[in-house]
Short mmCIF file of C-alpha atoms in Angstrom, two decimals:
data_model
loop_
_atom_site.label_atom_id
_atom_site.label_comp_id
_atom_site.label_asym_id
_atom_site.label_seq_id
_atom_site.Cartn_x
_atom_site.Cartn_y
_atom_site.Cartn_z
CA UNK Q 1 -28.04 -42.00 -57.78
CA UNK Q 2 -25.98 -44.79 -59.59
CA UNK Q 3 -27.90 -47.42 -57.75
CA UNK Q 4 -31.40 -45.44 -59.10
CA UNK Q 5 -29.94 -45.24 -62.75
CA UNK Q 6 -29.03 -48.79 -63.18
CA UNK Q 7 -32.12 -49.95 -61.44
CA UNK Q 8 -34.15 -47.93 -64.16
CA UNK Q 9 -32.40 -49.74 -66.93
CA UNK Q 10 -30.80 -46.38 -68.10
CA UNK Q 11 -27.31 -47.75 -67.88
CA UNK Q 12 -26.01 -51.47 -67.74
CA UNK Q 13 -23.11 -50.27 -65.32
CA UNK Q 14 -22.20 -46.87 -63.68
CA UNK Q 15 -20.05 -46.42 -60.87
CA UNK Q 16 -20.57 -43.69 -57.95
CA UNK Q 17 -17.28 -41.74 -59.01
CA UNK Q 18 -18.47 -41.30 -62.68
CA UNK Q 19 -22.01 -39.68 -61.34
CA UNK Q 20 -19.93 -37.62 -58.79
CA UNK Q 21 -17.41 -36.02 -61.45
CA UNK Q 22 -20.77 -35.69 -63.87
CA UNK Q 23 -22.12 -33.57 -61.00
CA UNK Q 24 -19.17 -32.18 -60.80
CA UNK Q 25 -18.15 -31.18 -63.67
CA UNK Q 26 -21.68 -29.97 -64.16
CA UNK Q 27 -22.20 -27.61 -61.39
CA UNK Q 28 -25.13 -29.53 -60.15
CA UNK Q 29 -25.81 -30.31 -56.69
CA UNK Q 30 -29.13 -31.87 -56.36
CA UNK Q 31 -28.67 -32.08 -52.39
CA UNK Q 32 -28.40 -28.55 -52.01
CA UNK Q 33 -31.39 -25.95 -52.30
CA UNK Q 34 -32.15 -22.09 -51.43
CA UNK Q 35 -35.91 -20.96 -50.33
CA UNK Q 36 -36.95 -18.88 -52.81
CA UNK Q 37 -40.47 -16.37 -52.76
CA UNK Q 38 -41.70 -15.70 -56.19
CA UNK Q 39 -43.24 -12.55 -57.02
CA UNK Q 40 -47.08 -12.61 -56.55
CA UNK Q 41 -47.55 -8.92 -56.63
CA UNK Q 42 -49.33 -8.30 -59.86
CA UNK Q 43 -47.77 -4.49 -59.74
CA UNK Q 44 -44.60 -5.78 -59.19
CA UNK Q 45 -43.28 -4.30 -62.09
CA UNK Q 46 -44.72 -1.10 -61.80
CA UNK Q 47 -44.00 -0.80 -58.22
CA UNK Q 48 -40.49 -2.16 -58.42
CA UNK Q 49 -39.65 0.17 -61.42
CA UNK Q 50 -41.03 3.33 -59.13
CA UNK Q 51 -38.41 2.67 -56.35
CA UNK Q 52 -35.56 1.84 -58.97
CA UNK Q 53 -36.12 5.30 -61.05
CA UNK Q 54 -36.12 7.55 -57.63
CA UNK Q 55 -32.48 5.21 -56.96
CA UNK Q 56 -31.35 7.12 -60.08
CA UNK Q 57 -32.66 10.48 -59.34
CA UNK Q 58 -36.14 10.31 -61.48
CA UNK Q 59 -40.14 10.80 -60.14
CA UNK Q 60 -42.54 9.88 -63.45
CA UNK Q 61 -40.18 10.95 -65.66
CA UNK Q 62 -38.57 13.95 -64.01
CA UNK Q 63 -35.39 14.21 -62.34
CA UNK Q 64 -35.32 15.31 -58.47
CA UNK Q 65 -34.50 18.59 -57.58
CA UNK Q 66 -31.97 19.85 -55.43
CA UNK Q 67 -34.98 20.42 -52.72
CA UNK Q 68 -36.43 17.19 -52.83
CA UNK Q 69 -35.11 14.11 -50.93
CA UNK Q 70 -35.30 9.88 -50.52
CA UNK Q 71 -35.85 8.14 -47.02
CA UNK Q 72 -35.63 4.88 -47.31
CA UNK Q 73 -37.39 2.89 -43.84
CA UNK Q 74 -38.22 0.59 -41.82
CA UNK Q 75 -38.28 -1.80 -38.59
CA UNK Q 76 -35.78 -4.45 -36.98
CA UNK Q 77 -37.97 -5.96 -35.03
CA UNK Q 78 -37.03 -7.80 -31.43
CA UNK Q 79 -33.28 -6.85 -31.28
CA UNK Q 80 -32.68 -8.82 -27.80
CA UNK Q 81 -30.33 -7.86 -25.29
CA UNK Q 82 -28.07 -11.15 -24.17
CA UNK Q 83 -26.39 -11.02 -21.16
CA UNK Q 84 -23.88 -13.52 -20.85
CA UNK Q 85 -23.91 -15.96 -18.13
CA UNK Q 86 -19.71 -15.63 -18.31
CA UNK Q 87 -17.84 -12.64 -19.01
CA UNK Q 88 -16.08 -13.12 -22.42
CA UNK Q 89 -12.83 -13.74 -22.84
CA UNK Q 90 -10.72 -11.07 -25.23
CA UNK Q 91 -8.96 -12.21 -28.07
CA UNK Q 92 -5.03 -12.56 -28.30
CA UNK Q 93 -2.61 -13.81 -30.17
CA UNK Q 94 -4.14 -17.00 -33.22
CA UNK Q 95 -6.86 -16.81 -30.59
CA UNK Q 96 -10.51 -16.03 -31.34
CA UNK Q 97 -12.98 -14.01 -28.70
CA UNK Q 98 -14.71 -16.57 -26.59
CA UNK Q 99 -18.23 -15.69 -25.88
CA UNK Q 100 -20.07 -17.75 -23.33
CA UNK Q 101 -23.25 -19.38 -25.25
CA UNK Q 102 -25.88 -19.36 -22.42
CA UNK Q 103 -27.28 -15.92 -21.53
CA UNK Q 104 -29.99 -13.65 -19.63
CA UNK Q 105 -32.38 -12.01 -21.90
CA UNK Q 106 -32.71 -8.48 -20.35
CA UNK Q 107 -35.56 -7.72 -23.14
CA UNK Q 108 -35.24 -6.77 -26.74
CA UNK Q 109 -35.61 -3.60 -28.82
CA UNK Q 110 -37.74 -2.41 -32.02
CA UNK Q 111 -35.30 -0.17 -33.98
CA UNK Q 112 -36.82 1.91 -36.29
CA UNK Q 113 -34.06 3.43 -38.79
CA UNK Q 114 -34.54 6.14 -41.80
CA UNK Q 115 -31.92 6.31 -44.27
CA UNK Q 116 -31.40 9.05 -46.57
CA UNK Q 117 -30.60 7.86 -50.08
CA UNK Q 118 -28.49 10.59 -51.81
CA UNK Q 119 -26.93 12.17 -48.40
CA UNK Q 120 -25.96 8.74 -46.24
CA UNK Q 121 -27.99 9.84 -43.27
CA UNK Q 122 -29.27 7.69 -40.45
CA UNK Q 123 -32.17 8.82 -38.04
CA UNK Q 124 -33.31 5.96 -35.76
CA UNK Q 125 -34.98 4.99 -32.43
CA UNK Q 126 -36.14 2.87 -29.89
CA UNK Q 127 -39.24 1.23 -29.55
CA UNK Q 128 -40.58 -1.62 -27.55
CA UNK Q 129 -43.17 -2.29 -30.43
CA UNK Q 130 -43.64 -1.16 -33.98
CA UNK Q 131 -46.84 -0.06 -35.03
CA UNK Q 132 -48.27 2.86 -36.86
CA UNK Q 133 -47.51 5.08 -33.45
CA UNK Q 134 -44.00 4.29 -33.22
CA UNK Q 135 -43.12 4.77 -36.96
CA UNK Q 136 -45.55 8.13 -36.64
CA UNK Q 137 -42.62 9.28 -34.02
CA UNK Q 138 -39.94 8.17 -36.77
CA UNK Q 139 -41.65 10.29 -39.45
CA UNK Q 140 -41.86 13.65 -36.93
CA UNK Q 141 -38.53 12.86 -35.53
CA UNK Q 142 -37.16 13.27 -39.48
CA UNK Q 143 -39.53 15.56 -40.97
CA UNK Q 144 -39.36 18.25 -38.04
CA UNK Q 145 -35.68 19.06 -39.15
CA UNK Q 146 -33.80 20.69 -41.81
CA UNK Q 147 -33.40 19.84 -44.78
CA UNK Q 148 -36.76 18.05 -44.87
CA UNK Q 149 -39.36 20.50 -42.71
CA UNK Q 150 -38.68 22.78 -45.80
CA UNK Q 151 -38.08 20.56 -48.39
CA UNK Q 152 -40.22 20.32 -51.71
CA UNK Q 153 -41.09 16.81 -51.61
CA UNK Q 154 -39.76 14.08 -49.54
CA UNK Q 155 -40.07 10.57 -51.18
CA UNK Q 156 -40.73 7.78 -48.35
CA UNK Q 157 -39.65 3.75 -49.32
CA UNK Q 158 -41.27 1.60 -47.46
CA UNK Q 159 -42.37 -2.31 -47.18
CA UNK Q 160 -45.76 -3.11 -46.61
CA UNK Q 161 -45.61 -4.04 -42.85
CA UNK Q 162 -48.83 -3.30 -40.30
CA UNK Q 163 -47.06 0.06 -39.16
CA UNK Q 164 -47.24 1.51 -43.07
CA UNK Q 165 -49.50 -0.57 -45.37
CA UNK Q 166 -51.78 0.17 -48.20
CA UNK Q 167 -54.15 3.40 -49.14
CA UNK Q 168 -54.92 4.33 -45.36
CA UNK Q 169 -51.22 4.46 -45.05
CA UNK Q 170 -51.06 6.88 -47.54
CA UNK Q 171 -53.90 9.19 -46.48
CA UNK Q 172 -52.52 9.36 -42.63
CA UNK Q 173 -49.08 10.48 -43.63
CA UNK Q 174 -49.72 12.83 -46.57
CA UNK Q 175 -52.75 14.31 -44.33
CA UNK Q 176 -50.00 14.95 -41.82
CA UNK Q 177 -47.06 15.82 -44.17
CA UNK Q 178 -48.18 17.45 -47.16
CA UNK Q 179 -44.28 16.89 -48.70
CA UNK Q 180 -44.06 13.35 -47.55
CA UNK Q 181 -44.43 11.24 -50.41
CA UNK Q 182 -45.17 7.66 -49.75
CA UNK Q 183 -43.72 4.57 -52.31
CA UNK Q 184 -44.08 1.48 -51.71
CA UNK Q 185 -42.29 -1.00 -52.36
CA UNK Q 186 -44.01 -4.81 -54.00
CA UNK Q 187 -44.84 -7.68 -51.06
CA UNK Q 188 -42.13 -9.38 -50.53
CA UNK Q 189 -39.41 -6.92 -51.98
CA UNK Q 190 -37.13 -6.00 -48.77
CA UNK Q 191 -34.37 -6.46 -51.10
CA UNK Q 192 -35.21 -3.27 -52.77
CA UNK Q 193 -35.66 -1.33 -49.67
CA UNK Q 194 -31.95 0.55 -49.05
CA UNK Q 195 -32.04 0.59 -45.10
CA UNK Q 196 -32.10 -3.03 -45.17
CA UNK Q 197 -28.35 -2.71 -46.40
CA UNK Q 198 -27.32 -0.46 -43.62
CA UNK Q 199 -29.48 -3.46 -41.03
CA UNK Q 200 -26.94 -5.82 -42.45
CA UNK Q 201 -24.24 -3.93 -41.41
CA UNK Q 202 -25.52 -2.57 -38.54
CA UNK Q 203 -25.93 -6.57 -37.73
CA UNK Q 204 -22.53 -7.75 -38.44
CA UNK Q 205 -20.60 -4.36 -36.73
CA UNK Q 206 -22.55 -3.70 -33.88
CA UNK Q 207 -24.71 -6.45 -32.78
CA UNK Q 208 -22.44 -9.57 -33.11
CA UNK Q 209 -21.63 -10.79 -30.98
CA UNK Q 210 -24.95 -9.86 -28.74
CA UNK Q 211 -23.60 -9.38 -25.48
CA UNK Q 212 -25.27 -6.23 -23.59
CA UNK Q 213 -26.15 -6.05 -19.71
CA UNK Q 214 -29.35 -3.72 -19.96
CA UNK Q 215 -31.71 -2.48 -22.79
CA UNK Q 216 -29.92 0.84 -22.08
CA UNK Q 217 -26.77 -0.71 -23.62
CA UNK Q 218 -28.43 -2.37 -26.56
CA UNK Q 219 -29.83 1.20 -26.83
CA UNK Q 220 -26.84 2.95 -26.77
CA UNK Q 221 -25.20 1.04 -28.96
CA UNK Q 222 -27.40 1.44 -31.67
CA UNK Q 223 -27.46 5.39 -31.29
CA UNK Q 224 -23.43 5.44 -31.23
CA UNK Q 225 -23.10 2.84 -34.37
CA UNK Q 226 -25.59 5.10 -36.66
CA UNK Q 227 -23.31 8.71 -35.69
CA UNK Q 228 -20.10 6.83 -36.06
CA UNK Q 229 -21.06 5.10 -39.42
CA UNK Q 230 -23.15 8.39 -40.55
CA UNK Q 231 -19.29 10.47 -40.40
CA UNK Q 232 -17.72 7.51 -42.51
CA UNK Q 233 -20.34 6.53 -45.00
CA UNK Q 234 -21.36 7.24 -48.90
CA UNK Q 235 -24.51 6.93 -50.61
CA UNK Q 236 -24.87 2.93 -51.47
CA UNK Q 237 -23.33 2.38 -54.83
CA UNK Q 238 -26.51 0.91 -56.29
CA UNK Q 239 -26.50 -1.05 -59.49
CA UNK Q 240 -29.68 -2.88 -59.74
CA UNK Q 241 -31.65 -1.13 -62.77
CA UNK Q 242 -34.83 -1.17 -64.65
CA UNK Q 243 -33.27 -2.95 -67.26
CA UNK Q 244 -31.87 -5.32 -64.45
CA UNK Q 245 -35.37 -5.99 -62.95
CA UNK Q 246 -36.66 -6.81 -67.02
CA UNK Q 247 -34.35 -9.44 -67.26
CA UNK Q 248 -34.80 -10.87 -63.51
CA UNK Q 249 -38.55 -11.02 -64.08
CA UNK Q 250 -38.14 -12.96 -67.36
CA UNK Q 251 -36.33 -15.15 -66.04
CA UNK Q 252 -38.56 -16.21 -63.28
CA UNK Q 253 -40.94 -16.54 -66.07
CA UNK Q 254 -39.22 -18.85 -67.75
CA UNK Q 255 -38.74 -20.96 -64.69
CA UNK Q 256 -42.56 -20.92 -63.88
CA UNK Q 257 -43.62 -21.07 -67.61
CA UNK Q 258 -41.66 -23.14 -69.79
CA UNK Q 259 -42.43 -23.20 -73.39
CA UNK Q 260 -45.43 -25.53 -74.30
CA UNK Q 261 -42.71 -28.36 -76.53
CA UNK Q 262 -40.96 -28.71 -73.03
CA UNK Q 263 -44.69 -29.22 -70.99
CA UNK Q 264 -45.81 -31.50 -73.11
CA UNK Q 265 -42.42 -33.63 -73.40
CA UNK Q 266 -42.51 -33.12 -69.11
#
């Protein structure tokens, strides 16, 4: 970058430390940069605001009742089973687990997970695909027990994957489910959808590091993880508002729209 500036006549003389405390000082690291999707739903705000009001207790203005409940679901597609070629070796003493890096794949799992916002419930299975089918068997597999068979309305968040997606989705379940209420959440919004928080943890707690001799093991310890974190957990302690999205979307905006003085001096 010094080399660049003085070749462009900007500076008679630079050196490389003066551009690297600049940087520095700065907090600008042109070498470094995050992938980024920007919202393209045109309902985003709308659709967003929908998931974020039920997060604080509200349906169209209304607060929930007592009777009604929030599942927030979906998939974690191809969870593999490893088996490792070696047997790891435990930890000890200022000495980390070592885990052998070749393996067997013994065949991989589609977990399917429900998580109840305002209780801190986890229902789940096993599937070897996802499609609408398997998610079907999640929905009866949480809406044939108390407190939801007899609940007043049950409020389902979910992405827009193949298994749940658009107006058809949203005919098949409420056809089925009278109480089921579908929301979905904008393309390309996981971070909006709850269960994804208790995937990450399920991730870092339970699957790493992926060493399992069967698809029965994989399966059982998916099953054990959700009953043992289901007797320690809380409701997710979440923050992100309406008036949080606002300011997030104006933002982008900004980025992707700066004012017309800045265009036309670009």
């Amino acid at each position: 970058m010094a080399r660049e500036v003085r070749n462009a006549g900007i500076v008679a003389s630079i050196s490389d430390k003066t551009v690297w405390r600049w940087l520095h000082e700065d907090a600008i690291r042109p070498w470094q940069h995050r992938c980024w999707i920007f919202p393209r739903d045109p309902e985003f705000r709308t659709k967003a605001g929908r998931v974020l009001d039920l997060y604080e207790g509200h349906w169209q203005g209304t607060a929930l009742r007592d009777d009604e409940f929030i599942i927030s679901t979906d998939e974690k597609t191809s969870i593999q089973a490893r088996r490792r070629c070696h047997t790891p070796l435990t930890t000890a003493s200022n000495k980390a687990m070592r885990i052998e890096h070749e393996y067997e794949r013994m065949g991989s799992w589609a977990y399917l997970a429900a998580w109840d916002v305002r209780r801190a419930k986890i229902y789940g299975r096993c599937e070897s695909n996802t499609g609408i089918l398997p998610f079907g068997r999640l929905m009866n597999q949480v809406m044939t027990q108390e407190p939801y068979r007899s609940a007043g309305r049950v409020f389902w968040i979910m992405d827009n994957g193949s298994s749940h997606r658009g107006q058809a989705c949203i005919d098949r379940i409420t056809k089925q489910w009278p109480t089921a209420v579908p929301v979905h959440t904008p393309v390309h919004a996981s971070w909006l959808n709850q269960v994804e928080v208790y995937f990450s943890i399920l991730e870092r707690k339970a699957l790493t590091p992926n060493n399992f001799p069967s698809l029965e093991a994989l399966e059982k310890r998916l099953h054990n993880f959700a009953r043992y974190y289901e007797s320690i957990a809380q409701p997710f302690k979440w923050k992100f508002t309406r008036n949080d999205l606002d300011a997030l979307l104006n933002r982008i905006a900004s980025a992707t729209n700066p004012p017309q003085n800045l265009a036309k001096a670009a």
